[in-house]
Tab-separated table of C-alpha atoms in Angstrom:
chain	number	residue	atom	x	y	z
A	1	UNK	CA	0.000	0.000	0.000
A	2	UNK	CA	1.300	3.183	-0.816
A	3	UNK	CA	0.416	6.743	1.062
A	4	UNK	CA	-1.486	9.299	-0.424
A	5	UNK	CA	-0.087	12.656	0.701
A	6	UNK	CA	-2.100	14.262	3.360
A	7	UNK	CA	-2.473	17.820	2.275
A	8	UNK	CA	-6.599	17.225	3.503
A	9	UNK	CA	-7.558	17.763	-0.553
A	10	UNK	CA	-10.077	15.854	-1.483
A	11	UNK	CA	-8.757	12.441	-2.561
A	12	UNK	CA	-10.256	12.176	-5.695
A	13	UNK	CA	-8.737	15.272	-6.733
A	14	UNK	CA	-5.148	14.217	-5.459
A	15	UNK	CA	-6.295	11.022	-7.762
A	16	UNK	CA	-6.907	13.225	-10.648
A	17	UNK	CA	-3.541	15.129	-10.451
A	18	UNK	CA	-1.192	12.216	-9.584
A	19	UNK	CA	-2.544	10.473	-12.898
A	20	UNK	CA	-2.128	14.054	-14.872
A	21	UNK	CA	1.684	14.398	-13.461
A	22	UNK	CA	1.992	10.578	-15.409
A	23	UNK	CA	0.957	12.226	-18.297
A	24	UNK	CA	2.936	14.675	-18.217
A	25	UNK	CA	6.344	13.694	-17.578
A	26	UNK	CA	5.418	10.914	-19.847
A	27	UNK	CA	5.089	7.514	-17.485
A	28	UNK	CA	1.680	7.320	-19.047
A	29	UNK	CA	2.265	7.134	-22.960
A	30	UNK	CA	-1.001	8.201	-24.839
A	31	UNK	CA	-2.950	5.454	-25.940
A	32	UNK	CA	-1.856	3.666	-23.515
A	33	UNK	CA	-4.048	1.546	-20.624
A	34	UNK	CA	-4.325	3.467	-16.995
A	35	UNK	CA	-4.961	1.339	-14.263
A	36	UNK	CA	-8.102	0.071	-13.042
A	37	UNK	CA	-10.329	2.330	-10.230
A	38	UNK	CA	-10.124	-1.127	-8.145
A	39	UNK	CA	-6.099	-1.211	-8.304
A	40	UNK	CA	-5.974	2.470	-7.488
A	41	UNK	CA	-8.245	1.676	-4.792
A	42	UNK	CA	-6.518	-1.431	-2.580
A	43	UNK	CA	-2.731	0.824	-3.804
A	44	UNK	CA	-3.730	3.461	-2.114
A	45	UNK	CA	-6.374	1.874	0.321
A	46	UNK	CA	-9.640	4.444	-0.470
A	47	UNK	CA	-12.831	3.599	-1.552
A	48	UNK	CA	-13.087	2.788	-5.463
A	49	UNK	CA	-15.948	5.160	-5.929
A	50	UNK	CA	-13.010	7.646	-4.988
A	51	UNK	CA	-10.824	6.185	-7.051
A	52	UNK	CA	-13.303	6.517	-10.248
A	53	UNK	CA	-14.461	10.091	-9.391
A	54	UNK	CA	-10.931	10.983	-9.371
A	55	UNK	CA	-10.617	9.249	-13.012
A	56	UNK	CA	-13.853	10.237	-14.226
A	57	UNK	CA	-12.869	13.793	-13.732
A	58	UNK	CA	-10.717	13.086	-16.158
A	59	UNK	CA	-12.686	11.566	-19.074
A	60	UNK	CA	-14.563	14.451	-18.866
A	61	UNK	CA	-11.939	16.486	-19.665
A	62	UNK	CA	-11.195	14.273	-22.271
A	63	UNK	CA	-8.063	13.335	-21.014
A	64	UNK	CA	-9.051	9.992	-20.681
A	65	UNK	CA	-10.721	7.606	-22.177
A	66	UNK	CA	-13.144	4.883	-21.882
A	67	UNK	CA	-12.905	1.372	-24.010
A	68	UNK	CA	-16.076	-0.758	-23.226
A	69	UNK	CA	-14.955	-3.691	-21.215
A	70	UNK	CA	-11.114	-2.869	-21.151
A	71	UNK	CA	-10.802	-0.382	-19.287
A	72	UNK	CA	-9.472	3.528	-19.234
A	73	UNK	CA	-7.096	4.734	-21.452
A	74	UNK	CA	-4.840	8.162	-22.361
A	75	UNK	CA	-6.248	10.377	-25.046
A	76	UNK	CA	-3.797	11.068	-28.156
A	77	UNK	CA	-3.460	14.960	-27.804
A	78	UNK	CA	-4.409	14.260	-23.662
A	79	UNK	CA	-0.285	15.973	-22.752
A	80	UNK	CA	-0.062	19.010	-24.538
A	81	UNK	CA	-3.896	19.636	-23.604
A	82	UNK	CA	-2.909	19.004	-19.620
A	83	UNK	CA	0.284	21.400	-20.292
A	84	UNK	CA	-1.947	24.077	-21.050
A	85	UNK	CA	-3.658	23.810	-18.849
A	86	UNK	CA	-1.395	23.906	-15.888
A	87	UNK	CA	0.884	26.697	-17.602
A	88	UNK	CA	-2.717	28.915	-16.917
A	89	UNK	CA	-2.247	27.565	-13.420
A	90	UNK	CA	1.429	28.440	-13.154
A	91	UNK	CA	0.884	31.668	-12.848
A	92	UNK	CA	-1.187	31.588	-10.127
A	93	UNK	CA	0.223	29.088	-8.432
A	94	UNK	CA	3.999	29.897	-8.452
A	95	UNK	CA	4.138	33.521	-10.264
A	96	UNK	CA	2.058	35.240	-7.645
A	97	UNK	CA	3.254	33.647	-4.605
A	98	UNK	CA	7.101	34.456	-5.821
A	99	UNK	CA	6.257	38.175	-6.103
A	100	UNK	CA	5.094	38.025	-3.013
A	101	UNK	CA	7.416	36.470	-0.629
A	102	UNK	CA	10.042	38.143	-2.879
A	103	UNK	CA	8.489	41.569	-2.147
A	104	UNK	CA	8.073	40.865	1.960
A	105	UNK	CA	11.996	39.660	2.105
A	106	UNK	CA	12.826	42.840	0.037
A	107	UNK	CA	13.868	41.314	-2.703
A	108	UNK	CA	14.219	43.959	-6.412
A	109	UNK	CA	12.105	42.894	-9.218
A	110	UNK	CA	15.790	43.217	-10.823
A	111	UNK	CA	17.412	41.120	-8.111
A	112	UNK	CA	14.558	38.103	-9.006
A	113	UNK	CA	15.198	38.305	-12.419
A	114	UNK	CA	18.730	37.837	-11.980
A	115	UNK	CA	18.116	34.712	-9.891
A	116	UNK	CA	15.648	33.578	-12.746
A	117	UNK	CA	17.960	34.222	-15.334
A	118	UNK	CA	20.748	32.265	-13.362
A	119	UNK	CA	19.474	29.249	-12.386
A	120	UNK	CA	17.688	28.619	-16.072
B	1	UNK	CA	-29.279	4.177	-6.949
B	2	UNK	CA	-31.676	2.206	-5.149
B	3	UNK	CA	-32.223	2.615	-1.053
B	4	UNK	CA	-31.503	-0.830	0.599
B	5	UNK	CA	-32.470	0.697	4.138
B	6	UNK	CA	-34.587	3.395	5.121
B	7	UNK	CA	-35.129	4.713	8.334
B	8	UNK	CA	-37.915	6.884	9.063
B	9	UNK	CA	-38.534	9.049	11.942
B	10	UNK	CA	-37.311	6.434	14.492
B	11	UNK	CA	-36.809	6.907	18.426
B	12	UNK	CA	-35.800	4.399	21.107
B	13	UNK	CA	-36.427	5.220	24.409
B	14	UNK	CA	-36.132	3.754	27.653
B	15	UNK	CA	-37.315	4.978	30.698
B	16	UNK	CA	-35.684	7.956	31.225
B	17	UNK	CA	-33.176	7.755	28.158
B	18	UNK	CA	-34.227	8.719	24.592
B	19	UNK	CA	-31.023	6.710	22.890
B	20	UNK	CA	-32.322	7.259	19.612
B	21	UNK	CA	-34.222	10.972	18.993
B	22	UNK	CA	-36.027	10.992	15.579
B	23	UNK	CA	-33.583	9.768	13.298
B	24	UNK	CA	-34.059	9.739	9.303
B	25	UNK	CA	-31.841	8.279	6.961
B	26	UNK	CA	-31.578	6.101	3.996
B	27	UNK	CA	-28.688	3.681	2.861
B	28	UNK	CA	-27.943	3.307	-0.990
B	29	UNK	CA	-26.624	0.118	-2.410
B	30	UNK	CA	-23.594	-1.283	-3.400
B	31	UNK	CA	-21.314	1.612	-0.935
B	32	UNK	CA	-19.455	2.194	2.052
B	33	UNK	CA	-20.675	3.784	4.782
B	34	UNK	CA	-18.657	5.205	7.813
B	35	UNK	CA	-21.432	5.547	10.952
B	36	UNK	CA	-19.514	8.207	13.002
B	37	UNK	CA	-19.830	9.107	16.090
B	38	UNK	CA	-19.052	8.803	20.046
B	39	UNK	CA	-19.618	6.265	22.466
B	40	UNK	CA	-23.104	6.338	23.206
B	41	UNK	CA	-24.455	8.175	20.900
B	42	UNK	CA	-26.833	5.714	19.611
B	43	UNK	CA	-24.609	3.879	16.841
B	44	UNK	CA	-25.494	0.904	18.174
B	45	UNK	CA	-29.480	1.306	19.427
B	46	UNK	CA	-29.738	1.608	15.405
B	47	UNK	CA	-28.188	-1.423	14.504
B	48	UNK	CA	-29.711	-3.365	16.601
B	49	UNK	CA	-32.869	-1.808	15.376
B	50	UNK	CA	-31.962	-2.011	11.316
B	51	UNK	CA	-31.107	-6.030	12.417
B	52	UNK	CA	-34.039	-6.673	14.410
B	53	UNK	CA	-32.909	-7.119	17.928
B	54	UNK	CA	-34.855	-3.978	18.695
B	55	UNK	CA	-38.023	-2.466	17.988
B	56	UNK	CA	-37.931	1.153	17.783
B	57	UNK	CA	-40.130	3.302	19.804
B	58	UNK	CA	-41.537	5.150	17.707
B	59	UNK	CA	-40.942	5.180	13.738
B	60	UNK	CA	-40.441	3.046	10.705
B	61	UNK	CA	-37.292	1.203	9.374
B	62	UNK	CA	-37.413	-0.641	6.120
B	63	UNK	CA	-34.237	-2.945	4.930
B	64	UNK	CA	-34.684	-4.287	0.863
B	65	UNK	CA	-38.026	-2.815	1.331
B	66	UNK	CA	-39.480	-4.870	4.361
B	67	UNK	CA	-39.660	-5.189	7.843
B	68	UNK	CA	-37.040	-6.422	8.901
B	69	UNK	CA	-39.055	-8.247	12.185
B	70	UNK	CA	-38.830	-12.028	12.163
B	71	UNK	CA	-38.232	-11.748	8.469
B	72	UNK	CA	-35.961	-14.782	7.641
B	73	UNK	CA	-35.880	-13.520	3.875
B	74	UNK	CA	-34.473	-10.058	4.872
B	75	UNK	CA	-32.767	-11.646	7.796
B	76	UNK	CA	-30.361	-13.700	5.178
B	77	UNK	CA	-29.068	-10.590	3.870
B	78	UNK	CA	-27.702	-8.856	6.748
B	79	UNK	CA	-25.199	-10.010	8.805
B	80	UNK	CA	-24.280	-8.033	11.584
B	81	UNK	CA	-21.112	-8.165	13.377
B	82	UNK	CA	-21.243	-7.054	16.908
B	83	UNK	CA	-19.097	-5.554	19.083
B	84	UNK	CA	-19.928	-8.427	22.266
B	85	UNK	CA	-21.008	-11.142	20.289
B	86	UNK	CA	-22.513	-13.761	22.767
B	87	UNK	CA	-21.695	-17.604	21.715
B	88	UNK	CA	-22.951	-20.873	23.122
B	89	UNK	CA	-20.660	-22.564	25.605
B	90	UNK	CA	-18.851	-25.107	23.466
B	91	UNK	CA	-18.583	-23.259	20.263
B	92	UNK	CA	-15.457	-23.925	18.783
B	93	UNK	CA	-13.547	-20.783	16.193
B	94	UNK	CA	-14.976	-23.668	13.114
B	95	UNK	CA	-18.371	-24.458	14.905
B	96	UNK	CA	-18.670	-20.023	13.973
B	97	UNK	CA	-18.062	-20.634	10.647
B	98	UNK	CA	-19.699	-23.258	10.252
B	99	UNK	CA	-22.913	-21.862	11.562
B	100	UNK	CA	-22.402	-18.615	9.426
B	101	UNK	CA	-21.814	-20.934	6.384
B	102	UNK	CA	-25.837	-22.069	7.400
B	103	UNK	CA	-27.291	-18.813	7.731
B	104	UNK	CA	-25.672	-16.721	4.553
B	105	UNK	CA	-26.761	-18.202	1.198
B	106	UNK	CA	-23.480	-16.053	-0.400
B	107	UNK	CA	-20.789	-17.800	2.400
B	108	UNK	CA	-17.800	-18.682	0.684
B	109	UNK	CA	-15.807	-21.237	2.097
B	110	UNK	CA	-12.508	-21.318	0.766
B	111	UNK	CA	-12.239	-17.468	0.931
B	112	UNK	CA	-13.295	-17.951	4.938
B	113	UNK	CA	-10.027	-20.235	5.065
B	114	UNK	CA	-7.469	-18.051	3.426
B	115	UNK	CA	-9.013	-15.581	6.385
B	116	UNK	CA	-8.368	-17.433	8.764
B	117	UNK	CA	-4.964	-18.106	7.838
B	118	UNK	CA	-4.305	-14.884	7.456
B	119	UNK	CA	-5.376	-13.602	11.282
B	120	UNK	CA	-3.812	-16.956	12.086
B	121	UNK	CA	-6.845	-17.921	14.138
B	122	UNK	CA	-6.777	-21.333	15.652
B	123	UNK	CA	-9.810	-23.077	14.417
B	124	UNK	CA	-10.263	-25.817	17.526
B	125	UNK	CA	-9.649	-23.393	20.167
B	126	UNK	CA	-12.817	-22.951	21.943
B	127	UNK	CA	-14.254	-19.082	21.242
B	128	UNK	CA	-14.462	-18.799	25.676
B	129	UNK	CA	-10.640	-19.228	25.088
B	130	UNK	CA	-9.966	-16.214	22.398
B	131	UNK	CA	-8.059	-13.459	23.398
B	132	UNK	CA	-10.284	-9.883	22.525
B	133	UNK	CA	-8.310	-9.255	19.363
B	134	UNK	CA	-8.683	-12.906	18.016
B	135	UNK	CA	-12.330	-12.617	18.479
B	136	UNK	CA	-12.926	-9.755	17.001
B	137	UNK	CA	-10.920	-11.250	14.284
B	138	UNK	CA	-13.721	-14.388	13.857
B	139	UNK	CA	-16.195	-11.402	13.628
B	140	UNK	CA	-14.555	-9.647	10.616
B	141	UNK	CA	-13.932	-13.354	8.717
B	142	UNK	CA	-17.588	-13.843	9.148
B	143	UNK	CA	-18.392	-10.321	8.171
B	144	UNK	CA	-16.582	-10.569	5.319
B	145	UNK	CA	-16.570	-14.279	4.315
B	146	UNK	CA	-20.626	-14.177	4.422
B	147	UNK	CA	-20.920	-11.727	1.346
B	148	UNK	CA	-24.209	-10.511	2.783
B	149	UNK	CA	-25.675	-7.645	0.421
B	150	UNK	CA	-25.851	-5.265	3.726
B	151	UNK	CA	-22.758	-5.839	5.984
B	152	UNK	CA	-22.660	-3.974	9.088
B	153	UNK	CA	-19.460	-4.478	11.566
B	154	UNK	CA	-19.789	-2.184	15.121
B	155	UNK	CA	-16.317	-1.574	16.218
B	156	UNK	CA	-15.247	-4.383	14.671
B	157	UNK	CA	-11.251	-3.984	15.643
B	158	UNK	CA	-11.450	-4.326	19.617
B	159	UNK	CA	-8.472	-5.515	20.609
B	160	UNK	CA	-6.852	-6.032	17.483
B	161	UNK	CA	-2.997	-4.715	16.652
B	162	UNK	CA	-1.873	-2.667	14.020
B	163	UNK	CA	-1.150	-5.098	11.707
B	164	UNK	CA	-4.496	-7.379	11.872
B	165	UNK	CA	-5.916	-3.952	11.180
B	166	UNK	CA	-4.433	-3.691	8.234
B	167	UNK	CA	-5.654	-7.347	7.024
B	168	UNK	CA	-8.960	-6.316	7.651
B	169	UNK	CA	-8.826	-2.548	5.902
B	170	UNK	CA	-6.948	-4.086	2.821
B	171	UNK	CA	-9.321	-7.316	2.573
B	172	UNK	CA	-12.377	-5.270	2.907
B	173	UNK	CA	-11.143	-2.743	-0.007
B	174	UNK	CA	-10.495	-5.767	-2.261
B	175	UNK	CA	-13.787	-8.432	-1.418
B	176	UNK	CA	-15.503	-5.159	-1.665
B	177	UNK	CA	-13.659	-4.296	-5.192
B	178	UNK	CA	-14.712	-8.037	-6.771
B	179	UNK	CA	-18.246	-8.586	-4.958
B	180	UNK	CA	-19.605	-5.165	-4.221
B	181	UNK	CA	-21.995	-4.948	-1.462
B	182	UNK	CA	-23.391	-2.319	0.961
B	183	UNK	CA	-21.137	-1.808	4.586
B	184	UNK	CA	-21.407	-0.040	7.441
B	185	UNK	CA	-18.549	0.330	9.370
B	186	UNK	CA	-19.711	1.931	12.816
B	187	UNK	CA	-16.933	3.317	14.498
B	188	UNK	CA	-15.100	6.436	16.695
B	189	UNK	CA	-11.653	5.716	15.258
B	190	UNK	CA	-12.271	7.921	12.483
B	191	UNK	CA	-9.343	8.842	10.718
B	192	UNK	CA	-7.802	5.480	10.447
B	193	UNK	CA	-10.513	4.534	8.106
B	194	UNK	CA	-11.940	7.960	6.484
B	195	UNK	CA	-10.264	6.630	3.595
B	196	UNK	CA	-12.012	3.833	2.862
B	197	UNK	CA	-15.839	5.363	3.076
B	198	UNK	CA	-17.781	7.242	0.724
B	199	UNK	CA	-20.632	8.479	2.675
B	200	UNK	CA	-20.840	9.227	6.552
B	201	UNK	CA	-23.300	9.328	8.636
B	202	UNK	CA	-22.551	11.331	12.056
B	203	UNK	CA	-24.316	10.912	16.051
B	204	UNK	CA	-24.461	12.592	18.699
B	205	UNK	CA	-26.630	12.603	21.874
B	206	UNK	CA	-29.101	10.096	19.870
B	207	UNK	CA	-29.480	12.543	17.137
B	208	UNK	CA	-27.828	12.751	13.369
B	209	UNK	CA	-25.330	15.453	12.788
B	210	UNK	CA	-24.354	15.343	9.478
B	211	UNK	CA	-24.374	12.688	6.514
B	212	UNK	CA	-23.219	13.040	3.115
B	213	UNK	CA	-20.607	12.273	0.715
B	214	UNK	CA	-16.885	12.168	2.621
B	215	UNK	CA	-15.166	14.035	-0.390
B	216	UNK	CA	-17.782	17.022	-0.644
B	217	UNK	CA	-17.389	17.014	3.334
B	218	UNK	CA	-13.535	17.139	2.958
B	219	UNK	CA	-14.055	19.987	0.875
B	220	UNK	CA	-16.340	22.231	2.895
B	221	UNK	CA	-14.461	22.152	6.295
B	222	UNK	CA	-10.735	23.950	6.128
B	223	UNK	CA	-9.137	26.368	8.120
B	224	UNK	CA	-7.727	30.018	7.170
B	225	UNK	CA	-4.477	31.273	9.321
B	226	UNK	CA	-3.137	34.496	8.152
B	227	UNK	CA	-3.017	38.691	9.410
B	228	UNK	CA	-6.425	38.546	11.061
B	229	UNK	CA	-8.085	41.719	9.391
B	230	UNK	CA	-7.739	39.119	6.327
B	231	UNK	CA	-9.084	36.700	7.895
B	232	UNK	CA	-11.918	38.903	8.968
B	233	UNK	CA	-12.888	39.839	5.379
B	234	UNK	CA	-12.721	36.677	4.575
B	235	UNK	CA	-14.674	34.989	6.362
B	236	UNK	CA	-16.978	37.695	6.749
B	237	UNK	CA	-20.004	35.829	5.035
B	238	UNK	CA	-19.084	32.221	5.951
B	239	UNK	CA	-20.292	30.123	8.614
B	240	UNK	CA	-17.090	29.812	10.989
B	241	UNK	CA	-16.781	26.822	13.535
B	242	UNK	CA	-13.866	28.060	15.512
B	243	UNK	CA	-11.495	30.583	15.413
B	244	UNK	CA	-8.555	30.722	17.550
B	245	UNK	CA	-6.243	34.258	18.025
B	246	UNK	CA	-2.598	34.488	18.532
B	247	UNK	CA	-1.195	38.345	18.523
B	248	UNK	CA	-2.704	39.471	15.048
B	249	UNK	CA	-2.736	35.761	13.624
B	250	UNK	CA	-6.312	34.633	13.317
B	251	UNK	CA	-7.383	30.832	12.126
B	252	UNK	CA	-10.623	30.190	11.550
B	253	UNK	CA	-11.884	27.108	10.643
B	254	UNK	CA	-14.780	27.068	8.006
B	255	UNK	CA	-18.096	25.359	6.984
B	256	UNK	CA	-18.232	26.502	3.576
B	257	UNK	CA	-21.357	24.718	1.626
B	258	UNK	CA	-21.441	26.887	-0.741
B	259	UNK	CA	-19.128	26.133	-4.217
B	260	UNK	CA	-17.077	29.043	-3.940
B	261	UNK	CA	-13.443	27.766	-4.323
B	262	UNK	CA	-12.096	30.951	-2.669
B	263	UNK	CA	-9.785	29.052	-0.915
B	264	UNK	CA	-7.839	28.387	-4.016
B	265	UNK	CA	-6.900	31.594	-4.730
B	266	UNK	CA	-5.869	32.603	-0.550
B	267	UNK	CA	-2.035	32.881	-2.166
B	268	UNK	CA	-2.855	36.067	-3.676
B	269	UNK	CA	-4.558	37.248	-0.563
B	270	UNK	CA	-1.922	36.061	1.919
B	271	UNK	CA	-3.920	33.647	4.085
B	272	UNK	CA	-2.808	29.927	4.300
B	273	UNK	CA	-5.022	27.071	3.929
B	274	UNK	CA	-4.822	24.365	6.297
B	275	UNK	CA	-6.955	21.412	6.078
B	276	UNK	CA	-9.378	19.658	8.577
B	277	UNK	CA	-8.926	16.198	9.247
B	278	UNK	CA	-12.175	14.021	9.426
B	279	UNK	CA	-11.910	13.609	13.195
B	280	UNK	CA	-11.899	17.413	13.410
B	281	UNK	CA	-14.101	17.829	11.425
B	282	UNK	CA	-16.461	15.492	12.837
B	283	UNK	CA	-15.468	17.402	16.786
B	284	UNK	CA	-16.321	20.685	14.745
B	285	UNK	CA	-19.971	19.678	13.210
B	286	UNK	CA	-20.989	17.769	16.418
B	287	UNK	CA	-19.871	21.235	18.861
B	288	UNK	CA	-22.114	22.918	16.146
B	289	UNK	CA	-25.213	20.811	16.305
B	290	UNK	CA	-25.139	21.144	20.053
B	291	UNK	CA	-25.132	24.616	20.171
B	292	UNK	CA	-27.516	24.953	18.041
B	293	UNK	CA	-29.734	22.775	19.784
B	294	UNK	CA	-30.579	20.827	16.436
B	295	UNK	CA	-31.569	18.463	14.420
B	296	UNK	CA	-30.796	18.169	11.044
């Protein structure tokens, strides 16, 4: 059994975004098969109907998809769609939170670039 | 989804205790139900009701659509594991099973041995002779080896270590996963098995707190720590459950219902989001009923 962090998110959601974070650094190949809501479910010890709202999130974003009988699998195009949409997040996320920790340690808008430009 | 149990306006009292005070509910198939609450609140004056033993008071309860009273039919498809389950004198850990393996049409044998193995019960020892955690052991193999389409188990880990705990949360996830079935786990260790429910259903003082879907739940209870004029405005039109101060640090914890997702975008505002565990949360909700003197 492995642990689900406990940041107190709703689990499906932390389902949703662990399968997404696959995707995107490619351990899930498009077209390929994800695992079952039941082996998510006893892996991570939750409830299946957890497990499958966390996944079914996902098919209705299209990210995933269904094949009668077989199970769920990664929509061709399903990476660079999840890329966009997490660079609209980025900004919010990391952007906003930078400026401001940056601005309460004193930190120059010149001084951040610099760091930016250094470690990239 | 189709109700397997409904409960309808039903009260237990005794002389001069009301146990059970007006309690509706209803109990959809095929899920997992976590019955919250502390000891004596009246977890277990509705079991006993749902399976018979008791007749309510007042009210009506309904399980597959009957009365459950000396209903052998509806009977069949319960099986209720108590807490202090009384056996006769010379039962033996296999005269248990093999009385289960009577009563429950869906009993599967060979899946009752690899059980057994498992909580490495001894099968000849006589059940007078089983320490509290091996009993309570024979409880969840029968729970679980019986397959019944309603499954109820009240406290069923008395006694029982870590790691038999485990057994039983892992087994339960995967019969569950390959013969799905309704459960009700009644219980007051609540965060050990949050995970594994998808509905709760919360007592207190003989009444019903809360019930709903655990996820929503997990999403409507938080708390907000930051510069407390922030926290102020922020939680200026939400319903707050406590707040605690320290210098000009407020937290306030929150029962947001509503489907704002405000607390996604706290970065930008400079509050931190801190979540509730279920135990909290439960602590929170059943503080709030009482003050509020009500019923829900």
């Amino acid at each position: 059994m492995a642990k689900l962090p406990e940041d107190g998110r709703p689990i499906f959601v932390q389902i949703a975004e662990m399968i997404e974070d696959d995707i995107l650094e490619g351990r899930l190949a498009e077209e390929t098969q994800v695992p079952s809501t039941n082996q998510f479910a006893s892996f991570y010890r939750i409830n299946p109907a957890t497990a499958a709202k966390g996944v079914n999130q996902l098919v209705d974003q299209s990210i995933l998809y269904k094949k009668r009988g077989i199970g769920m699998f990664v929509s061709t195009g399903a990476q660079e769609k999840l890329r966009e949409k997490r660079r609209e997040l980025f900004y919010e996320q990391y952007i906003v939170a930078m400026i401001q920790e940056a601005k309460k340690l004193g930190i120059t808008k010149d001084q951040l670039t610099e760091m930016i430009q250094k470690r990239g | 989804m189709s109700n397997i149990l409904e409960v309808k306006n039903v009260t237990k009292a005794y002389k001069d205790v009301t146990a059970v005070n007006e309690i509706s509910f209803s109990i959809e198939e095929n899920k997992i139900y976590g019955f919250l609450g502390r000891n004596g609140a009246g977890k277990t004056t509705i079991m006993n009701m749902i399976t018979a033993q008791l007749f309510p008071t007042e009210g009506e309860i309904k399980v597959f659509g009957e009365e459950p009273y000396e209903n052998r039919g509806i009977l069949q498809k319960v099986c209720f594991i108590k807490e202090s389950q009384a056996y006769p004198e010379y039962f033996r850990v296999m005269d248990v099973l093999a009385t289960a393996a009577s009563i429950y049409p869906n009993w599967d044998e060979d899946y009752a041995q690899q059980l057994v193995t498992s909580f490495q019960l001894p099968q000849k020892r006589n059940m007078k002779k089983l320490s509290r955690g091996m009993l309570s052991s024979v409880g969840i193999v029968v729970g679980l080896a019986s397959r019944a389409p309603l499954t109820i188990f009240d406290e069923p880990y008395l006694g029982l270590d870590a790691v038999a705990r485990s057994i039983f949360y892992d087994q339960l996830l995967k019969d569950y996963s390959n013969n799905p079935r309704t459960v009700i786990l009644s219980t007051h260790l609540i965060d050990e098995v949050s995970q594994l429910l998808e509905h709760i259903l919360v007592m207190d003082n003989g009444r019903l707190v809360m019930k709903g879907d655990l996820e929503t739940l997990r999403g409507q209870v938080y708390t907000i720590v930051g510069d407390s004029q922030k926290v102020e405005k922020y939680i200026k039109e939400k319903e707050v459950l406590h707040q605690e101060k320290l210098g000009s640090i407020l937290s306030a914890t929150i029962y947001d219902t509503g489907v704002s997702k405000d607390h996604l975008k706290l970065d930008g505002l400079g509050l931190e989001y801190v979540p509730v565990s279920l135990q909290q949360a439960v602590i929170y909700l059943t503080n709030r009923s009482r003050k509020q003197g009500g019923v829900m």
